[in-house]
C-alpha cells in the first residue's frame, strides 16, 4: 500500500512537473519582458541611433545639409584642440577627485566604524550632501566663492590667497575648485560604502590579530585592507564612472570656462548638441564618452570578480 | 580614551565641513537683501521672510513643485512596475542569459546622460512629446527601470527559495507566490529602490531642461534659469532652493535606514 501510493504520486507528478517547468520559464520570461522591452525601446534604440547620427553631418539649424560623412566626425575630433582639452580636463578631474574621495572617505569610514549613538547620528548628517540636488550644490559653492560678496571668496581674494577675480574666474584654479566641489558632494557616499565593507569584516579574524599582539597598523595593512578590496573597488568603480560623466556642477558654475579650462566631455557634448544643434559632432563626442565609460566599467567589473574570488575562495 | 576624543573631534570637524555650505544657502533665504550684498560679508543679520515673499511673487512655486512631483512620482511608479518583476525573474531564472540581462541593466544605468539625451530629444520631437513632463518621465524611467531591476535582482537573490516553494504549486499561483510571499519579504528593497528613483528624478535638471517647456518645467529648471537672471538675488534663490532641497533631504533623513541599506546592498 505504501509502495503503490509512492509510485502513484510519482506518476501523478511527473507529467505535470514537466509542464510546470515550462510554465515557470514562460512566467519568468513574461515577468522580465516589459522591463527589457522598455529599456531597449527607449534606451538602447536611441543610443544606436546616436551612432547613426554620428556618421552624418547633421545640424538641426540647417536641415537641408544632412549628409553622410562616415567617420569624419571622429577624425575631426582627434584634430580638435577643444576636444583634446575636454578629454584632458575630464581625466584630470576624474583622477584627482576619485583619489582624494577614496582616501578621505576611508579615514571617515574608519572613524565611524564603532557602532555607537554618536557615530550613527554623524553618519545620518554626513549624508546630506549626497541627497542635495547637484544643481543646488553648484549654486552653493558659486555663492560662497564669488570674489565680490561671497562669504569665503571675498576674504580669500582680500587676503591675497586667490586671484582677485575669484576661484571660478581664473583658469588655473577653476578646475581644482570643481574637483573640490565633487569631493564635498561625494566623499560621504564613498565613506558609506567603505563603512559597509568594514562592518562586514569577520570580527574573529581581527580579534585573533589583537590577541596575537599585532599592532593596529599591521592589522590594518595585512587584514583590513586586503579584505576591504572588494568594497574599495566598488567605490572606485561607481565614483570613476560618475566623475567621468560629470556635468551638473560644471554646467552651473563655470559652464566650461574661463576659456576652455573646465570644459569636460559632457559639457562639450551638451554645448555642441543642444546649444549649437550640431547633432553629428555631439553624437560623436557622446559616443566616445560612452565607449570610455563602457571600458572603465568592464575593467572594474572584471577586477571586482577577481578580488571576490580571491577573498571568498570561490 | 584620548584616541576616542580625537576621533570624535575629527568627526565633528568633518560634519562641519559637509554641513556648513548647505546651512549657508539655507541661511541666505532669511537675510534681508542688504545683508546679502554687504561688503565685507558678515555673519550676523536680522532674519526676515522677505526672500520667500519675493520667490513666491516671482515664481509660480506651486506649479513648479507639482511638475517635480509628477516627474519624480511618475517615473518612480512606472520604474517599480517594470523593474520589480524583472528583478524577481532574473533572480529566479536558471537560464544562462539571466545573468547577462542583469549586467545589461547595470550597464545601462552607467550610460552618460548626454549620450542618451540627444537621440532621445530627436525621438520625442518626432513623436510630438517635446515640451511635456511625460517625456521626462519616459527617459528617467529608462535609467530608473534598469537600476530597480538590478537592485531588486540583488534583493530577491538573497531571499531563500524555500519561502515560496510551498506556494508554488500550479500556474495560476506563480504570480500569487511572487505577490503574496516574495514581494512582502523584500519590502525594504522596494522602499530603497523607490527612494533612489525619487532622488534621481527629483535632482535631475538636464533632461527636464531640454524636454520641457515653460508650463511643465520642474523646480530644478526654474532654479537654473533664475540663477542667470539679473533681478533675482541670492536670497530669492536660497528661498526657492528650499522647495527643491528640503523635501528630499527630509525624506532621506527619515528613510535613512533604507537609503544606507539600498546603497550597500543594491550595488553589491
XYZ file of C-alpha atoms in Angstrom:
582
model
C 0.000 0.000 0.000
C 2.848 2.252 0.929
C 4.677 1.300 -2.250
C 1.751 1.848 -4.567
C 0.956 5.229 -3.165
C 4.506 6.457 -3.691
C 4.530 5.136 -7.261
C 1.160 6.711 -7.809
C 2.273 10.073 -6.599
C 5.398 9.903 -8.782
C 3.318 9.053 -11.824
C 0.946 11.812 -10.920
C 3.623 14.449 -10.619
C 5.922 13.512 -13.479
C 3.835 14.837 -16.323
C 2.662 17.996 -14.576
C 6.207 18.687 -13.351
C 7.497 18.873 -16.917
C 4.795 21.298 -17.853
C 5.379 23.143 -14.594
C 8.998 23.802 -15.566
C 7.795 25.062 -18.919
C 5.179 27.269 -17.396
C 7.707 28.518 -14.860
C 10.065 29.501 -17.662
C 7.294 31.238 -19.532
C 6.133 33.019 -16.374
C 9.610 34.344 -15.551
C 10.096 35.385 -19.168
C 6.822 37.296 -19.092
C 7.847 38.996 -15.848
C 11.166 40.207 -17.265
C 9.931 41.097 -20.754
C 8.253 44.501 -20.114
C 11.338 45.979 -18.438
C 13.736 44.620 -21.061
C 11.477 45.761 -23.906
C 11.108 49.220 -22.377
C 14.822 49.735 -21.813
C 15.637 48.531 -25.323
C 12.949 50.660 -26.979
C 13.661 53.916 -25.142
C 17.286 53.369 -24.078
C 19.200 51.159 -26.473
C 17.358 52.188 -29.626
C 18.198 55.912 -29.148
C 21.806 55.025 -28.339
C 22.081 53.038 -31.558
C 20.518 55.950 -33.418
C 23.193 58.102 -31.774
C 25.843 56.005 -33.546
C 23.929 56.533 -36.777
C 23.749 60.339 -36.245
C 27.474 60.493 -35.556
C 28.152 59.304 -39.115
C 26.326 62.287 -40.598
C 26.945 65.952 -40.845
C 23.678 66.797 -39.195
C 22.763 70.226 -37.905
C 19.205 70.929 -36.832
C 19.593 74.572 -37.794
C 20.342 73.642 -41.413
C 18.213 70.561 -42.102
C 18.838 70.591 -45.828
C 22.514 69.877 -45.284
C 22.200 66.443 -43.741
C 24.623 64.156 -45.460
C 26.632 61.052 -44.800
C 30.259 61.732 -43.869
C 31.348 58.348 -42.496
C 33.855 58.601 -39.688
C 34.740 62.225 -40.496
C 33.182 63.488 -37.252
C 35.516 61.252 -35.278
C 38.564 62.126 -37.369
C 37.831 65.829 -36.973
C 37.512 65.432 -33.210
C 41.008 63.987 -32.967
C 42.340 67.121 -34.646
C 40.163 69.384 -32.487
C 42.169 71.110 -29.742
C 38.966 71.816 -27.751
C 38.145 68.117 -27.759
C 41.612 67.099 -26.608
C 41.362 69.743 -23.905
C 37.999 68.324 -22.826
C 39.483 64.816 -22.605
C 42.425 66.103 -20.545
C 40.110 68.057 -18.217
C 37.825 65.054 -17.746
C 40.723 62.723 -16.957
C 42.366 65.188 -14.540
C 39.015 65.824 -12.858
C 38.273 62.097 -12.520
C 41.703 61.006 -11.275
C 42.080 63.717 -8.631
C 38.539 63.755 -7.296
C 38.254 59.961 -7.072
C 41.692 59.529 -5.451
C 41.037 62.169 -2.788
C 37.496 60.903 -2.158
C 38.798 57.366 -1.589
C 41.455 58.401 0.930
C 39.253 60.920 2.756
C 36.299 58.504 2.649
C 38.380 55.689 4.101
C 39.512 57.873 7.015
C 35.902 58.878 7.736
C 34.729 55.258 7.482
C 37.399 54.164 9.994
C 36.325 56.940 12.372
C 32.686 55.867 12.028
C 33.437 52.139 12.366
C 32.417 51.664 16.003
C 28.654 51.355 16.287
C 27.527 53.872 18.904
C 24.886 56.563 19.018
C 27.307 59.399 18.240
C 28.511 57.636 15.096
C 25.018 56.781 13.909
C 23.987 60.439 14.215
C 27.154 61.507 12.384
C 26.510 59.059 9.550
C 22.972 60.346 9.047
C 24.022 64.001 8.944
C 27.112 63.423 6.851
C 24.933 62.042 4.039
C 23.191 65.386 3.470
C 25.482 66.483 0.570
C 24.718 63.242 -1.304
C 20.995 63.989 -1.245
C 21.096 67.686 -2.206
C 20.297 68.420 -5.834
C 23.672 68.677 -7.651
C 22.404 71.872 -9.218
C 21.940 73.438 -5.786
C 25.395 72.194 -4.761
C 26.830 74.154 -7.680
C 24.872 77.246 -6.664
C 26.021 76.945 -3.040
C 29.685 76.988 -3.969
C 29.240 79.653 -6.604
C 27.640 81.831 -3.936
C 30.240 81.086 -1.287
C 33.274 81.505 -3.512
C 32.348 84.604 -5.526
C 35.122 87.134 -5.042
C 32.877 90.211 -4.765
C 30.453 89.267 -1.997
C 30.893 85.519 -1.367
C 31.277 84.654 2.306
C 34.522 82.750 1.672
C 35.628 84.002 -1.722
C 35.703 87.637 -0.605
C 38.241 87.001 2.154
C 40.336 84.630 0.036
C 40.652 87.404 -2.540
C 41.133 90.213 0.035
C 43.924 88.389 1.826
C 45.660 87.697 -1.459
C 45.300 83.919 -1.197
C 43.493 83.719 -4.516
C 43.341 85.808 -7.641
C 41.094 88.903 -7.166
C 38.832 87.624 -9.958
C 37.921 84.646 -7.787
C 38.474 80.897 -7.961
C 35.984 80.219 -10.762
C 37.144 83.078 -12.962
C 40.822 82.103 -13.002
C 41.754 79.332 -15.450
C 44.461 77.957 -13.147
C 42.089 77.376 -10.215
C 38.693 76.740 -11.844
C 39.188 73.006 -12.415
C 40.661 72.497 -8.927
C 37.623 74.246 -7.453
C 35.316 71.904 -9.357
C 37.298 68.942 -8.034
C 36.812 70.356 -4.531
C 33.032 70.572 -5.089
C 32.933 66.961 -6.279
C 34.856 65.894 -3.182
C 32.418 67.768 -0.962
C 29.424 66.178 -2.616
C 30.529 62.567 -2.969
C 33.045 61.741 -0.218
C 30.171 60.844 2.166
C 28.953 58.243 -0.337
C 32.416 56.689 -0.566
C 32.660 56.699 3.243
C 29.310 54.918 3.471
C 30.258 52.168 1.019
C 33.605 51.618 2.778
C 31.878 51.635 6.180
C 29.561 48.876 4.962
C 32.667 46.967 3.907
C 34.272 47.468 7.330
C 31.155 46.263 9.109
C 31.122 43.091 7.016
C 34.682 42.172 8.055
C 34.965 38.932 10.026
C 35.297 40.084 13.641
C 37.024 36.906 14.849
C 39.932 37.460 12.481
C 40.536 40.966 13.827
C 40.228 39.702 17.404
C 42.723 36.931 16.720
C 45.163 39.508 15.390
C 44.685 41.614 18.527
C 45.241 38.558 20.742
C 48.426 37.755 18.828
C 49.650 41.245 19.682
C 49.576 42.702 16.180
C 49.864 46.488 16.069
C 46.938 48.497 14.723
C 48.886 49.429 11.602
C 49.938 45.846 10.955
C 46.352 44.593 11.368
C 45.143 47.306 9.030
C 47.733 46.507 6.363
C 47.623 42.708 6.498
C 43.975 42.020 7.313
C 41.653 45.021 6.968
C 42.943 46.405 3.684
C 43.075 43.109 1.706
C 39.605 42.103 2.896
C 38.323 45.567 2.047
C 39.490 45.412 -1.569
C 36.072 44.446 -2.993
C 34.406 47.402 -1.220
C 37.209 49.728 -2.302
C 36.854 48.521 -5.881
C 33.111 49.089 -5.744
C 33.506 52.656 -4.513
C 36.245 53.220 -7.091
C 34.052 51.933 -9.928
C 30.992 53.964 -9.018
C 32.887 57.174 -8.458
C 35.112 56.836 -11.537
C 32.128 56.331 -13.825
C 30.182 59.178 -12.215
C 33.139 61.561 -12.169
C 33.873 60.761 -15.797
C 30.387 61.880 -16.810
C 30.379 64.957 -14.555
C 28.038 67.580 -15.893
C 25.716 69.330 -13.437
C 28.223 71.108 -11.194
C 30.394 72.246 -14.125
C 27.466 73.474 -16.174
C 26.077 75.533 -13.295
C 29.302 77.076 -12.006
C 31.644 77.704 -14.919
C 29.826 76.380 -17.986
C 33.187 75.075 -19.201
C 35.046 78.386 -18.836
C 37.003 80.502 -18.276
C 38.370 79.852 -21.746
C 38.032 76.111 -22.022
C 39.731 75.431 -18.703
C 36.860 73.395 -17.237
C 35.351 72.049 -20.435
C 34.610 68.380 -19.792
C 33.428 65.824 -22.348
C 29.803 66.028 -21.234
C 29.720 69.825 -21.146
C 31.302 69.925 -24.593
C 28.740 67.456 -25.943
C 25.788 69.375 -24.495
C 27.077 72.669 -25.849
C 27.587 71.233 -29.332
C 24.377 69.233 -29.395
C 21.749 71.193 -27.558
C 23.030 74.752 -27.817
C 24.510 74.716 -31.339
C 22.357 71.770 -32.529
C 25.392 70.184 -34.098
C 23.931 66.705 -33.704
C 26.540 64.806 -35.706
C 29.518 66.165 -33.794
C 27.769 65.989 -30.410
C 26.800 62.364 -31.052
C 30.394 61.534 -31.898
C 31.583 63.146 -28.627
C 28.992 61.316 -26.547
C 29.746 58.012 -28.258
C 33.421 58.377 -27.375
C 32.417 59.156 -23.768
C 30.080 56.150 -23.802
C 32.881 53.929 -25.051
C 35.206 55.207 -22.290
C 32.577 54.545 -19.605
C 31.978 51.057 -21.004
C 35.705 50.281 -20.934
C 36.074 51.631 -17.382
C 33.039 49.623 -16.247
C 34.237 46.411 -17.884
C 37.731 46.706 -16.360
C 36.334 47.309 -12.911
C 33.730 44.532 -13.084
C 36.457 42.068 -14.081
C 38.664 43.290 -11.219
C 35.813 43.098 -8.680
C 35.152 39.489 -9.731
C 38.856 38.716 -9.435
C 39.079 40.143 -5.903
C 35.815 38.450 -4.940
C 37.245 35.085 -5.997
C 40.395 35.742 -4.011
C 38.552 36.909 -0.892
C 35.882 34.223 -0.870
C 37.949 31.428 -2.371
C 35.291 30.844 -4.993
C 40.258 57.441 25.721
C 42.465 60.140 24.187
C 42.093 58.374 20.867
C 38.328 58.370 21.225
C 38.216 62.110 21.896
C 40.416 62.763 18.871
C 38.160 60.561 16.765
C 35.059 62.454 17.824
C 36.760 65.781 17.286
C 37.714 64.724 13.780
C 34.144 63.640 13.061
C 32.719 66.941 14.319
C 35.111 68.873 12.061
C 34.144 66.626 9.155
C 30.455 67.238 9.860
C 31.063 70.999 9.893
C 32.825 70.710 6.542
C 29.912 68.841 4.988
C 27.057 70.784 6.572
C 28.148 74.434 6.748
C 27.973 75.207 2.992
C 24.441 73.826 2.915
C 23.450 75.813 6.001
C 24.901 78.935 4.384
C 22.476 78.690 1.453
C 19.575 77.943 3.787
C 20.538 81.000 5.867
C 20.736 83.282 2.835
C 16.991 82.872 2.399
C 16.349 84.562 5.771
C 18.666 87.518 5.203
C 17.453 90.949 4.167
C 18.827 91.854 0.739
C 21.233 94.485 2.062
C 22.886 91.872 4.299
C 23.459 89.553 1.338
C 25.323 92.135 -0.692
C 27.207 93.808 2.131
C 30.935 94.251 1.648
C 32.694 92.807 3.535
C 30.241 89.930 4.027
C 29.207 89.470 7.629
C 27.648 86.656 9.585
C 25.017 88.430 11.665
C 21.688 89.751 10.442
C 18.036 90.164 11.471
C 16.044 87.282 9.983
C 13.220 88.141 7.595
C 10.829 86.245 5.343
C 11.122 88.839 2.537
C 13.062 86.461 0.322
C 10.310 83.860 0.488
C 7.722 86.541 -0.388
C 9.871 87.551 -3.343
C 10.301 83.971 -4.509
C 6.568 83.282 -4.303
C 5.807 86.535 -6.134
C 8.228 85.920 -8.998
C 7.709 82.177 -9.412
C 4.639 80.013 -9.597
C 6.181 77.770 -6.953
C 3.068 75.582 -6.703
C 3.124 74.556 -10.340
C 6.917 74.052 -10.276
C 6.651 71.709 -7.301
C 3.744 69.855 -8.900
C 5.786 69.297 -12.074
C 8.661 67.995 -9.966
C 6.312 65.690 -8.087
C 4.742 64.394 -11.311
C 8.154 63.683 -12.805
C 9.624 62.062 -9.694
C 6.461 60.193 -8.656
C 5.525 59.111 -12.174
C 8.927 57.753 -13.045
C 9.191 56.025 -9.665
C 5.858 54.228 -10.103
C 6.495 53.165 -13.690
C 10.041 52.025 -12.853
C 8.836 49.931 -9.922
C 6.046 48.344 -12.008
C 8.547 47.401 -14.705
C 11.657 46.788 -12.630
C 10.484 44.777 -9.611
C 9.027 41.830 -11.589
C 12.083 41.875 -13.842
C 14.407 41.701 -10.842
C 12.408 38.767 -9.490
C 12.501 36.932 -12.805
C 16.260 37.420 -13.174
C 16.926 36.206 -9.645
C 14.731 33.103 -10.001
C 15.586 32.144 -13.562
C 18.200 29.458 -14.065
C 18.595 30.350 -17.719
C 22.219 31.258 -18.534
C 21.054 34.502 -20.174
C 19.591 35.830 -16.896
C 22.933 36.973 -15.534
C 23.723 38.653 -18.847
C 20.453 40.582 -18.743
C 21.202 41.661 -15.161
C 24.589 43.041 -16.247
C 22.902 44.686 -19.227
C 20.666 46.608 -16.819
C 23.630 47.635 -14.689
C 25.497 48.881 -17.768
C 22.508 50.918 -18.961
C 22.458 52.695 -15.610
C 26.020 53.871 -16.273
C 25.316 55.455 -19.656
C 26.235 59.163 -19.694
C 23.004 61.144 -19.658
C 24.019 63.300 -22.607
C 24.601 60.299 -24.865
C 21.014 59.230 -24.240
C 19.550 62.727 -24.290
C 20.419 63.891 -27.816
C 18.871 60.932 -29.689
C 16.013 60.830 -27.183
C 15.327 64.518 -27.795
C 15.038 63.861 -31.536
C 12.818 60.832 -30.914
C 10.469 62.845 -28.694
C 10.414 65.642 -31.267
C 9.374 63.150 -33.942
C 6.510 61.731 -31.889
C 5.443 65.156 -30.653
C 6.104 64.744 -26.943
C 8.639 67.560 -26.584
C 7.550 70.067 -24.011
C 5.613 67.708 -21.766
C 6.665 66.406 -18.378
C 5.694 62.970 -19.630
C 8.745 62.816 -21.910
C 10.943 63.481 -18.872
C 9.234 60.611 -17.054
C 9.880 58.344 -20.055
C 13.631 58.999 -20.166
C 14.058 58.955 -16.398
C 12.333 55.590 -16.466
C 14.931 54.063 -18.746
C 17.689 54.645 -16.200
C 15.454 54.021 -13.171
C 13.991 50.775 -14.528
C 17.479 49.486 -15.237
C 18.538 50.442 -11.735
C 15.462 48.972 -10.000
C 15.812 45.701 -11.941
C 19.438 45.364 -10.897
C 18.774 46.305 -7.293
C 15.714 44.053 -6.885
C 17.702 41.272 -8.546
C 20.167 41.520 -5.625
C 17.361 41.586 -3.066
C 15.405 38.626 -4.495
C 18.602 36.610 -4.911
C 19.184 36.957 -1.176
C 15.719 35.550 -0.468
C 15.601 31.784 0.239
C 13.713 29.883 -2.486
C 12.099 27.594 0.109
C 9.980 30.522 1.214
C 7.901 30.471 -1.934
C 8.245 26.790 -2.860
C 5.284 25.823 -0.719
C 3.114 28.321 -2.519
C 4.372 27.278 -5.945
C 2.020 24.521 -6.948
C 0.415 25.440 -10.196
C 0.433 28.053 -12.897
C -2.099 30.478 -11.598
C -0.337 30.592 -8.253
C 3.056 31.562 -9.664
C 2.114 35.177 -9.689
C 0.422 34.630 -6.308
C 3.658 33.267 -4.845
C 5.506 36.309 -6.128
C 2.844 38.751 -4.990
C 1.927 37.304 -1.597
C 5.145 35.662 -0.437
C 8.234 37.130 -2.129
C 7.147 40.718 -2.559
C 6.363 41.400 1.134
C 9.660 39.775 2.101
C 11.683 42.325 0.116
C 9.666 45.321 1.244
C 12.767 47.169 2.385
C 14.345 46.663 -1.041
C 11.303 48.161 -2.722
C 11.359 51.181 -0.408
C 15.071 51.642 -1.103
C 14.511 51.365 -4.882
C 11.644 53.858 -4.739
C 13.792 56.243 -2.719
C 16.606 56.152 -5.252
C 14.208 56.670 -8.175
C 12.708 59.727 -6.490
C 16.138 61.069 -5.557
C 17.447 60.648 -9.075
C 14.431 62.128 -10.870
C 13.885 64.962 -8.415
C 17.525 66.018 -8.661
C 17.821 65.845 -12.440
C 17.684 69.039 -14.440
C 19.443 68.157 -17.688
C 16.611 66.044 -19.134
C 13.946 68.432 -17.880
C 15.771 71.499 -19.150
C 15.708 70.317 -22.765
C 12.499 68.300 -22.790
C 10.022 70.591 -21.000
C 8.528 73.992 -21.754
C 7.612 76.898 -19.536
C 4.381 75.398 -18.211
C 5.784 71.947 -17.486
C 9.198 72.721 -16.048
C 10.139 71.357 -12.639
C 11.685 73.376 -9.837
C 15.267 72.400 -10.726
C 14.972 74.019 -14.147
C 13.406 77.140 -12.608
C 16.367 77.389 -10.226
C 18.783 77.237 -13.108
C 17.009 79.870 -15.185
C 16.561 82.077 -12.095
C 20.273 81.960 -11.474
C 21.045 83.567 -14.814
C 18.574 86.423 -14.335
C 19.905 89.770 -13.133
C 16.993 90.854 -10.928
C 16.977 87.696 -8.821
C 19.188 87.796 -5.759
C 20.915 85.023 -3.868
C 18.246 85.405 -1.208
C 15.414 84.636 -3.631
C 17.439 81.768 -4.996
C 18.063 80.459 -1.476
C 14.343 80.645 -0.714
C 13.499 78.843 -3.959
C 16.168 76.237 -3.258
C 14.333 75.417 -0.019
C 11.449 73.991 -2.051
C 13.767 71.837 -4.102
C 16.142 70.695 -1.357
C 14.261 70.447 1.928
C 11.708 67.782 0.849
C 14.358 65.441 -0.480
C 16.743 65.921 2.457
C 13.887 65.262 4.900
C 12.754 62.134 3.040
C 16.282 60.730 3.079
C 16.817 61.612 6.745
C 13.553 59.879 7.691
C 14.180 56.841 5.475
C 17.879 56.880 6.324
C 17.910 53.152 7.103
C 16.641 52.200 3.637
C 18.976 54.651 1.984
C 22.049 53.128 3.630
C 20.818 49.576 3.122
C 19.958 50.183 -0.512
C 23.297 51.786 -1.263
C 25.298 48.979 0.242
C 23.132 46.042 -0.794
C 21.844 47.162 -4.143
C 25.245 47.808 -5.605
C 26.967 44.760 -4.190
